[in-house]
Short mmCIF file of C-alpha atoms in Angstrom, two decimals:
data_model
loop_
_atom_site.label_atom_id
_atom_site.label_comp_id
_atom_site.label_asym_id
_atom_site.label_seq_id
_atom_site.Cartn_x
_atom_site.Cartn_y
_atom_site.Cartn_z
CA UNK A 755 -1.19 25.54 -12.93
CA UNK A 756 1.02 28.28 -14.30
CA UNK A 757 4.19 26.25 -14.66
CA UNK A 758 4.49 23.80 -17.51
CA UNK A 759 6.29 21.27 -15.39
CA UNK A 760 7.73 20.77 -11.95
CA UNK A 761 11.11 19.19 -11.30
CA UNK A 762 12.14 17.53 -8.08
CA UNK A 763 15.64 16.20 -7.53
CA UNK A 764 16.68 13.97 -4.66
CA UNK A 765 20.39 14.25 -3.95
CA UNK A 766 21.49 11.36 -1.75
CA UNK A 767 24.94 12.89 -1.28
CA UNK A 768 25.16 11.60 2.28
CA UNK A 769 26.40 8.26 0.90
CA UNK A 770 29.66 9.86 -0.17
CA UNK A 771 32.28 11.45 2.14
CA UNK A 772 31.51 15.06 2.91
CA UNK A 773 33.78 17.50 1.11
CA UNK A 774 34.00 21.26 0.75
CA UNK A 775 33.14 20.97 -2.95
CA UNK A 776 29.53 21.03 -4.03
CA UNK A 777 28.79 18.51 -6.76
CA UNK A 778 26.83 19.76 -9.76
CA UNK A 779 24.36 17.74 -11.77
CA UNK A 780 23.26 18.58 -15.30
CA UNK A 781 19.71 17.43 -15.99
CA UNK A 782 18.03 16.93 -19.33
CA UNK A 783 14.29 16.45 -19.36
CA UNK A 784 11.52 16.47 -21.98
CA UNK A 785 9.80 19.81 -22.53
CA UNK A 786 6.52 17.94 -23.04
CA UNK A 787 4.99 14.88 -21.47
CA UNK A 788 6.31 11.74 -23.19
CA UNK A 789 3.80 9.74 -25.23
CA UNK A 790 2.05 7.05 -23.25
CA UNK A 791 2.60 8.63 -19.84
CA UNK A 792 -0.04 7.70 -17.27
CA UNK A 793 -1.36 10.50 -15.07
CA UNK A 794 -1.85 9.91 -11.36
CA UNK A 795 -4.27 11.71 -9.06
CA UNK A 796 -2.90 13.68 -6.13
CA UNK A 797 -4.12 10.99 -3.71
CA UNK A 798 -1.81 8.50 -5.44
CA UNK A 799 0.13 7.84 -2.22
CA UNK A 800 -2.00 6.10 0.42
CA UNK A 801 -1.70 4.29 3.74
CA UNK A 802 -2.07 0.55 4.34
CA UNK A 803 -3.13 -0.52 7.86
CA UNK A 804 -2.71 -4.01 9.32
CA UNK A 805 -6.16 -5.03 10.60
CA UNK A 806 -5.10 -6.64 13.87
CA UNK A 807 -3.58 -3.41 15.20
CA UNK A 808 -6.01 -0.71 14.02
CA UNK A 809 -7.46 -0.40 17.52
CA UNK A 810 -3.96 0.30 18.86
CA UNK A 811 -3.64 3.28 16.51
CA UNK A 812 -7.21 4.45 15.89
CA UNK A 813 -8.74 3.68 19.28
CA UNK A 814 -11.53 1.24 20.07
CA UNK A 815 -14.55 3.18 18.83
CA UNK A 816 -15.59 6.12 16.62
CA UNK A 817 -15.61 8.35 19.70
CA UNK A 818 -12.09 7.40 20.80
CA UNK A 819 -10.01 8.32 17.74
CA UNK A 820 -6.86 10.03 19.07
CA UNK A 821 -6.51 13.70 18.19
CA UNK A 822 -2.81 13.30 17.22
CA UNK A 823 -3.81 10.67 14.66
CA UNK A 824 -6.46 13.01 13.29
CA UNK A 825 -3.87 15.76 12.94
CA UNK A 826 -1.33 13.51 11.21
CA UNK A 827 -3.89 12.48 8.60
CA UNK A 828 -5.35 15.97 8.19
CA UNK A 829 -1.85 17.17 7.38
CA UNK A 830 -1.70 14.70 4.48
CA UNK A 831 -5.30 15.18 3.37
CA UNK A 832 -4.81 18.95 3.26
CA UNK A 833 -2.29 18.50 0.45
CA UNK A 834 -4.80 16.69 -1.77
CA UNK A 835 -7.82 17.67 -3.80
CA UNK A 836 -9.08 14.06 -3.56
CA UNK A 837 -9.91 11.83 -0.56
CA UNK A 838 -6.96 10.19 1.18
CA UNK A 839 -6.52 6.56 0.09
CA UNK A 840 -6.43 4.06 2.95
CA UNK A 841 -6.43 0.27 2.97
CA UNK A 842 -7.36 -2.15 5.75
CA UNK A 843 -5.84 -5.58 5.23
CA UNK A 844 -2.70 -7.60 5.67
CA UNK A 845 -2.15 -11.21 6.67
CA UNK A 846 -4.07 -10.66 9.88
CA UNK A 847 -7.27 -9.84 8.00
CA UNK A 848 -6.88 -12.67 5.51
CA UNK A 849 -6.54 -15.26 8.27
CA UNK A 850 -9.19 -13.95 10.68
CA UNK A 851 -12.93 -14.07 11.27
CA UNK A 852 -15.56 -11.36 11.02
CA UNK A 853 -18.17 -11.73 13.79
CA UNK A 854 -21.25 -9.58 13.09
CA UNK A 855 -22.47 -9.76 16.70
CA UNK A 856 -19.09 -8.84 18.25
CA UNK A 857 -19.34 -5.51 20.08
CA UNK A 858 -15.60 -4.96 20.56
CA UNK A 859 -13.45 -3.95 17.62
CA UNK A 860 -10.81 -6.68 17.82
CA UNK A 861 -10.36 -9.75 20.03
CA UNK A 862 -7.05 -11.54 19.94
CA UNK A 863 -3.31 -11.06 20.30
CA UNK A 864 -1.01 -9.30 17.88
CA UNK A 865 0.89 -12.10 16.15
CA UNK A 866 2.81 -11.48 12.95
CA UNK A 867 4.82 -14.70 13.20
CA UNK A 868 2.33 -17.50 13.82
CA UNK A 869 -0.60 -15.80 12.05
CA UNK A 870 -2.95 -16.62 14.91
CA UNK A 871 -6.47 -15.67 13.80
CA UNK A 872 -8.31 -12.85 15.53
CA UNK A 873 -11.99 -11.92 15.47
CA UNK A 874 -13.29 -8.47 14.64
CA UNK A 875 -16.67 -6.77 14.73
CA UNK A 876 -18.50 -4.10 12.74
CA UNK A 877 -17.40 -1.27 15.02
CA UNK A 878 -14.12 -1.18 13.11
CA UNK A 879 -16.11 -0.09 10.05
CA UNK A 880 -17.86 2.63 12.05
CA UNK A 881 -14.47 3.83 13.26
CA UNK A 882 -12.84 4.09 9.84
CA UNK A 883 -15.90 5.89 8.47
CA UNK A 884 -15.69 8.42 11.30
CA UNK A 885 -11.93 8.82 10.90
CA UNK A 886 -12.24 9.54 7.19
CA UNK A 887 -14.97 12.08 7.74
CA UNK A 888 -12.99 13.85 10.47
CA UNK A 889 -9.95 14.38 8.26
CA UNK A 890 -11.96 15.74 5.34
CA UNK A 891 -12.50 12.63 3.25
CA UNK A 892 -11.02 9.17 2.74
CA UNK A 893 -11.60 6.34 0.30
CA UNK A 894 -11.13 2.84 1.66
CA UNK A 895 -9.86 -0.41 0.19
CA UNK A 896 -11.06 -3.20 2.48
CA UNK A 897 -9.60 -6.69 2.51
CA UNK A 898 -11.80 -9.78 2.51
CA UNK A 899 -10.34 -12.97 3.95
CA UNK A 900 -9.66 -15.84 1.57
CA UNK A 901 -7.78 -18.24 3.85
CA UNK A 902 -10.93 -19.76 5.39
CA UNK A 903 -13.14 -19.51 2.33
CA UNK A 904 -13.92 -23.23 2.32
CA UNK A 905 -15.13 -23.36 5.92
CA UNK A 906 -16.88 -20.01 5.90
CA UNK A 907 -15.75 -16.86 7.68
CA UNK A 908 -18.72 -14.51 7.16
CA UNK A 909 -16.89 -12.78 4.32
CA UNK A 910 -20.04 -12.08 2.32
CA UNK A 911 -21.67 -10.67 5.45
CA UNK A 912 -18.65 -8.41 5.99
CA UNK A 913 -18.85 -7.24 2.37
CA UNK A 914 -22.54 -6.36 2.70
CA UNK A 915 -22.05 -4.51 5.99
CA UNK A 916 -19.07 -2.65 4.53
CA UNK A 917 -21.11 -1.47 1.55
CA UNK A 918 -23.94 -0.38 3.83
CA UNK A 919 -21.71 1.53 6.25
CA UNK A 920 -19.12 3.01 3.87
CA UNK A 921 -21.31 3.80 0.88
CA UNK A 922 -19.33 5.79 -1.68
CA UNK A 923 -16.33 5.88 0.67
CA UNK A 924 -15.61 2.29 -0.43
CA UNK A 925 -13.04 2.18 -3.21
CA UNK A 926 -12.65 -1.59 -3.62
CA UNK A 927 -12.54 -4.99 -1.95
CA UNK A 928 -9.25 -6.92 -2.00
CA UNK A 929 -9.95 -10.66 -1.97
CA UNK A 930 -7.14 -12.42 -0.14
CA UNK A 931 -3.64 -11.28 0.77
CA UNK A 932 -0.39 -12.73 -0.58
CA UNK A 933 -1.82 -16.10 -1.69
CA UNK A 934 1.58 -17.06 -3.06
CA UNK A 935 2.70 -17.41 0.58
CA UNK A 936 -0.14 -19.71 1.68
CA UNK A 937 2.07 -22.79 1.38
CA UNK A 938 5.07 -21.19 3.11
CA UNK A 939 2.90 -19.91 5.96
CA UNK A 940 1.10 -23.24 6.32
CA UNK A 941 -2.26 -21.64 5.63
CA UNK A 942 -3.39 -24.68 3.63
CA UNK A 943 -2.55 -27.57 6.00
CA UNK A 944 -2.50 -30.92 4.27
CA UNK A 945 -2.00 -29.33 0.86
CA UNK A 946 1.55 -29.79 -0.34
CA UNK A 947 1.49 -26.90 -2.80
CA UNK A 948 -1.07 -24.14 -3.13
CA UNK A 949 -1.09 -23.40 -6.85
CA UNK A 950 -2.25 -20.58 -9.11
CA UNK A 951 -5.22 -22.73 -10.14
CA UNK A 952 -6.12 -23.36 -6.48
CA UNK A 953 -6.11 -19.62 -5.96
CA UNK A 954 -8.26 -18.91 -9.03
CA UNK A 955 -10.76 -21.51 -7.81
CA UNK A 956 -10.86 -19.96 -4.32
CA UNK A 957 -11.24 -16.46 -5.75
CA UNK A 958 -14.14 -17.62 -7.93
CA UNK A 959 -15.74 -19.35 -4.93
CA UNK A 960 -15.60 -16.26 -2.74
CA UNK A 961 -16.66 -13.96 -5.56
CA UNK A 962 -19.67 -16.22 -6.13
CA UNK A 963 -20.62 -15.96 -2.45
CA UNK A 964 -20.44 -12.18 -2.66
CA UNK A 965 -22.40 -11.96 -5.91
CA UNK A 966 -25.14 -14.17 -4.47
CA UNK A 967 -26.23 -11.07 -2.52
CA UNK A 968 -28.10 -8.72 -4.89
CA UNK A 969 -26.66 -5.53 -3.36
CA UNK A 970 -23.11 -6.77 -4.00
CA UNK A 971 -23.32 -7.77 -7.66
CA UNK A 972 -21.54 -4.63 -8.87
CA UNK A 973 -19.10 -3.95 -6.03
CA UNK A 974 -15.57 -3.02 -7.16
CA UNK A 975 -13.02 -5.81 -6.67
CA UNK A 976 -9.22 -5.98 -6.65
CA UNK A 977 -6.55 -8.68 -6.75
CA UNK A 978 -4.49 -10.83 -6.91
CA UNK A 979 -2.36 -9.08 -4.25
CA UNK A 980 0.60 -11.43 -4.71
CA UNK A 981 3.92 -10.45 -3.20
CA UNK A 982 6.72 -12.88 -3.69
CA UNK A 983 6.81 -16.20 -5.51
CA UNK A 984 4.27 -16.23 -8.33
CA UNK A 985 4.85 -14.73 -11.74
CA UNK A 986 2.14 -12.15 -12.35
CA UNK A 987 2.14 -12.51 -16.13
CA UNK A 988 1.63 -16.27 -15.86
CA UNK A 989 -1.18 -15.83 -13.33
CA UNK A 990 -2.98 -13.30 -15.50
CA UNK A 991 -2.49 -15.30 -18.68
CA UNK A 992 -3.55 -18.63 -17.14
CA UNK A 993 -7.11 -17.67 -16.42
CA UNK A 994 -7.21 -14.87 -13.85
CA UNK A 995 -7.79 -12.03 -16.31
CA UNK A 996 -10.18 -14.06 -18.42
CA UNK A 997 -12.29 -15.03 -15.41
CA UNK A 998 -12.32 -11.79 -13.43
CA UNK A 999 -11.42 -8.85 -15.70
CA UNK A 1000 -15.02 -7.57 -15.78
CA UNK A 1001 -15.16 -7.42 -11.98
CA UNK A 1002 -11.77 -5.85 -11.27
CA UNK A 1003 -11.26 -2.17 -10.56
CA UNK A 1004 -7.59 -2.62 -9.67
CA UNK A 1005 -4.80 -5.08 -10.34
CA UNK A 1006 -3.01 -5.21 -6.96
CA UNK A 1007 0.43 -6.47 -6.04
CA UNK A 1008 2.70 -5.78 -3.09
CA UNK A 1009 6.42 -6.13 -2.67
CA UNK A 1010 9.29 -5.32 -0.32
CA UNK A 1011 13.01 -5.19 -1.09
CA UNK A 1012 13.81 -7.58 1.77
CA UNK A 1013 12.30 -8.98 4.96
CA UNK A 1014 12.81 -9.16 8.70
CA UNK A 1015 10.31 -11.99 9.19
CA UNK A 1016 10.86 -14.89 11.58
CA UNK A 1017 13.88 -13.07 13.07
CA UNK A 1018 15.67 -13.13 9.74
CA UNK A 1019 18.42 -10.52 9.48
CA UNK A 1020 18.05 -8.42 6.31
CA UNK A 1021 20.68 -8.87 3.64
CA UNK A 1022 21.02 -5.21 2.64
CA UNK A 1023 22.19 -2.30 4.73
CA UNK A 1024 21.36 1.36 4.25
CA UNK A 1025 23.66 1.63 1.24
CA UNK A 1026 21.22 -0.45 -0.82
CA UNK A 1027 18.49 2.14 -0.29
CA UNK A 1028 20.61 5.10 -1.39
CA UNK A 1029 21.29 3.64 -4.83
CA UNK A 1030 18.76 4.74 -7.43
CA UNK A 1031 19.53 1.78 -9.69
CA UNK A 1032 18.26 -0.52 -6.93
CA UNK A 1033 15.01 1.43 -6.81
CA UNK A 1034 14.59 1.09 -10.57
CA UNK A 1035 15.27 -2.64 -10.41
CA UNK A 1036 12.87 -3.19 -7.52
CA UNK A 1037 10.07 -1.28 -9.26
CA UNK A 1038 10.33 -3.51 -12.33
CA UNK A 1039 9.43 -6.62 -10.31
CA UNK A 1040 6.79 -8.46 -12.36
CA UNK A 1041 6.80 -5.64 -14.90
CA UNK A 1042 5.63 -7.92 -17.75
CA UNK A 1043 2.47 -8.72 -15.80
CA UNK A 1044 2.00 -5.06 -14.86
CA UNK A 1045 2.18 -4.08 -18.52
CA UNK A 1046 -0.32 -6.80 -19.46
CA UNK A 1047 -2.74 -5.41 -16.88
CA UNK A 1048 -2.26 -1.89 -18.22
CA UNK A 1049 -2.90 -3.12 -21.76
CA UNK A 1050 -6.14 -4.60 -20.42
CA UNK A 1051 -7.10 -1.09 -19.19
CA UNK A 1052 -6.71 -2.01 -15.52
CA UNK A 1053 -5.42 0.44 -12.92
CA UNK A 1054 -2.37 -1.09 -11.26
CA UNK A 1055 -1.86 -0.55 -7.53
CA UNK A 1056 1.05 -1.32 -5.21
CA UNK A 1057 -1.30 -2.15 -2.35
CA UNK A 1058 1.44 -2.55 0.26
CA UNK A 1059 5.13 -1.70 0.52
CA UNK A 1060 7.74 -0.39 2.90
CA UNK A 1061 11.50 -0.61 3.38
CA UNK A 1062 11.74 -4.03 5.10
CA UNK A 1063 8.77 -6.34 5.53
CA UNK A 1064 7.53 -7.53 8.95
CA UNK A 1065 8.03 -4.21 10.67
CA UNK A 1066 11.22 -2.76 9.26
CA UNK A 1067 14.77 -2.89 10.59
CA UNK A 1068 16.59 -0.50 12.96
CA UNK A 1069 19.26 1.55 11.27
CA UNK A 1070 17.47 1.27 7.94
CA UNK A 1071 13.74 1.88 8.20
CA UNK A 1072 13.98 4.71 10.74
CA UNK A 1073 16.60 6.78 8.91
CA UNK A 1074 16.71 9.79 6.61
CA UNK A 1075 18.01 7.42 3.94
CA UNK A 1076 14.79 5.41 4.16
CA UNK A 1077 12.84 8.65 3.85
CA UNK A 1078 14.60 9.45 0.56
CA UNK A 1079 14.21 5.85 -0.62
CA UNK A 1080 10.45 5.99 0.01
CA UNK A 1081 10.15 9.15 -2.08
CA UNK A 1082 12.25 7.66 -4.87
CA UNK A 1083 10.35 4.36 -4.92
CA UNK A 1084 6.91 5.97 -4.83
CA UNK A 1085 7.77 8.26 -7.73
CA UNK A 1086 9.43 5.43 -9.64
CA UNK A 1087 6.24 3.35 -9.43
CA UNK A 1088 4.24 6.32 -10.68
CA UNK A 1089 6.66 6.71 -13.61
CA UNK A 1090 5.95 3.08 -14.56
CA UNK A 1091 2.20 3.66 -14.66
CA UNK A 1092 1.09 2.54 -11.21
CA UNK A 1093 -1.97 4.61 -10.33
CA UNK A 1094 -1.69 4.20 -6.55
CA UNK A 1095 0.78 3.02 -3.92
CA UNK A 1096 0.18 2.31 -0.22
CA UNK A 1097 2.85 2.39 2.47
CA UNK A 1098 2.22 -0.13 5.24
CA UNK A 1099 2.06 0.60 8.96
CA UNK A 1100 1.66 -1.77 11.89
CA UNK A 1101 1.58 -2.00 15.66
CA UNK A 1102 3.32 0.66 17.77
CA UNK A 1103 7.04 0.19 18.11
CA UNK A 1104 8.06 -1.25 14.75
CA UNK A 1105 10.63 0.82 12.92
CA UNK A 1106 8.93 1.46 9.58
CA UNK A 1107 5.73 3.04 10.91
CA UNK A 1108 4.56 6.44 9.75
CA UNK A 1109 3.92 7.46 13.36
CA UNK A 1110 3.57 5.85 16.77
CA UNK A 1111 1.49 6.56 19.86
CA UNK A 1112 3.35 6.55 23.17
CA UNK A 1113 1.41 3.55 24.50
CA UNK A 1114 -1.04 0.90 23.33
CA UNK A 1115 -3.78 2.13 25.67
CA UNK A 1116 -4.92 5.28 23.94
CA UNK A 1117 -7.18 8.03 25.05
CA UNK A 1118 -8.38 10.73 22.75
CA UNK A 1119 -5.65 13.25 23.61
CA UNK A 1120 -2.61 11.09 24.31
CA UNK A 1121 0.47 13.31 23.94
CA UNK A 1122 3.94 12.22 22.95
CA UNK A 1123 3.39 10.62 19.54
CA UNK A 1124 6.55 10.14 17.46
CA UNK A 1125 6.90 10.67 13.72
CA UNK A 1126 8.57 8.06 11.53
CA UNK A 1127 10.72 8.62 8.44
CA UNK A 1128 8.04 7.42 5.93
CA UNK A 1129 5.59 10.08 7.11
CA UNK A 1130 7.85 12.88 5.90
CA UNK A 1131 8.22 11.07 2.57
CA UNK A 1132 4.46 10.88 2.24
CA UNK A 1133 4.13 14.63 2.77
CA UNK A 1134 6.78 15.30 0.11
CA UNK A 1135 5.23 13.07 -2.54
CA UNK A 1136 1.71 14.32 -1.88
CA UNK A 1137 2.86 17.93 -2.10
CA UNK A 1138 4.73 17.20 -5.33
CA UNK A 1139 1.69 15.59 -6.96
CA UNK A 1140 -0.89 18.10 -5.78
CA UNK A 1141 -3.18 19.05 -8.66
CA UNK A 1142 -6.78 19.22 -9.68
CA UNK A 1143 -6.35 17.09 -12.80
CA UNK A 1144 -3.48 14.65 -12.31
CA UNK A 1145 0.27 14.55 -12.80
CA UNK A 1146 2.58 12.51 -15.02
CA UNK A 1147 5.88 11.44 -13.43
CA UNK A 1148 9.00 10.85 -15.55
CA UNK A 1149 12.37 9.54 -14.36
CA UNK A 1150 14.89 11.80 -16.12
CA UNK A 1151 17.77 9.40 -15.37
CA UNK A 1152 20.10 11.89 -13.77
CA UNK A 1153 23.87 11.24 -14.00
CA UNK A 1154 25.81 10.72 -10.78
CA UNK A 1155 28.04 13.67 -9.79
CA UNK A 1156 30.33 11.53 -7.59
CA UNK A 1157 32.09 8.22 -7.56
CA UNK A 1158 29.09 6.85 -5.66
CA UNK A 1159 27.29 5.42 -8.67
CA UNK A 1160 23.59 6.14 -9.00
CA UNK A 1161 23.57 8.49 -6.02
CA UNK A 1162 21.05 10.84 -7.64
CA UNK A 1163 17.40 10.41 -8.51
CA UNK A 1164 15.54 13.07 -10.46
CA UNK A 1165 11.98 13.23 -11.76
CA UNK A 1166 10.07 15.62 -13.98
CA UNK A 1167 6.44 16.01 -12.92
CA UNK A 1168 3.97 17.38 -15.45
CA UNK A 1169 0.39 18.53 -14.87
CA UNK A 1170 -2.31 17.20 -17.16
CA UNK A 1171 -2.86 19.43 -20.19
CA UNK A 1172 -6.62 19.26 -19.61
CA UNK A 1173 -7.26 19.75 -15.87
#
């Protein structure tokens, strides 16, 4: 790359009253990459899919993948030199059952409130393989359910079939999803408090089941995928790293600024998302644990995020402000050393989706898809990070040009000196 660095500035001037005067910002940035900067690949920004709705977006078989979906993903993939990162997971996968003999992709009802289990069959693996190949290459992070580990849910069988079908397209397995919410979501009935030690024991149990199959001894794992209540540093220090460091490819966490779950009205309006200081504060959630993982030479991944959890919120998640926030947050995570980040998408009709089909019953050429705000953010970030050897992202801490404090975010993006 001929330029020594690239500089992208996000001016969220829409938060202040429009005037005839153009505000000027003076930026100071390092001429060289700061010591200790972590380089990210140009497929840093990926997509997280909720399992229970993949058939509503991807179709019900490898031969029924909608052309508009293919085009959306090709548009992202074309801005990368590496395969597009995609994750299949969420609460619906963690609480559901893999049925090897099931011929349909998914049986069950979309339920993001009661966490009603669904069943799913191996055709979903065939479909994601085909989708990745169509768009020019994808690498997949596949969730493995931990909720029913004690009673058995064919998780080891799913892992083996996944390895056989995906081959080198498999990036990692994520064991469990948000275990720090198991108590709140009543996923351990009869157990008053699901603790860190309970989780470590369950993780070891499931990992043992997987490793009992010779072809799975060296599969790449990820975890702990906590989101909310547990302190990451404490979890890592109290046995998780010691027990599983040699098996982990990624240290995964996921986090949202606020939630719209169980019909709860979010606390923050759009103004929260246009303040760069809020982005910086959000990105430092569990930073002590993140730094411990990095010191242990683990890649750290934000395996799921979006503007408001449980589907977003109208007037926030579907706005240009949310688009800018997504760019700012993704780059902020990269500046802190995260090596990947995945934006979550769910069933058609929720406000934070990247894109939506016009109806749940898809055919291969259904017209009328709509594009969500986060999709444009994903294009921007991917374009900014495009390289053959990686980019380092640095927050240059731009001053605010208006009385609207922290209304500007600016980042310097440097290519690796040895591409």
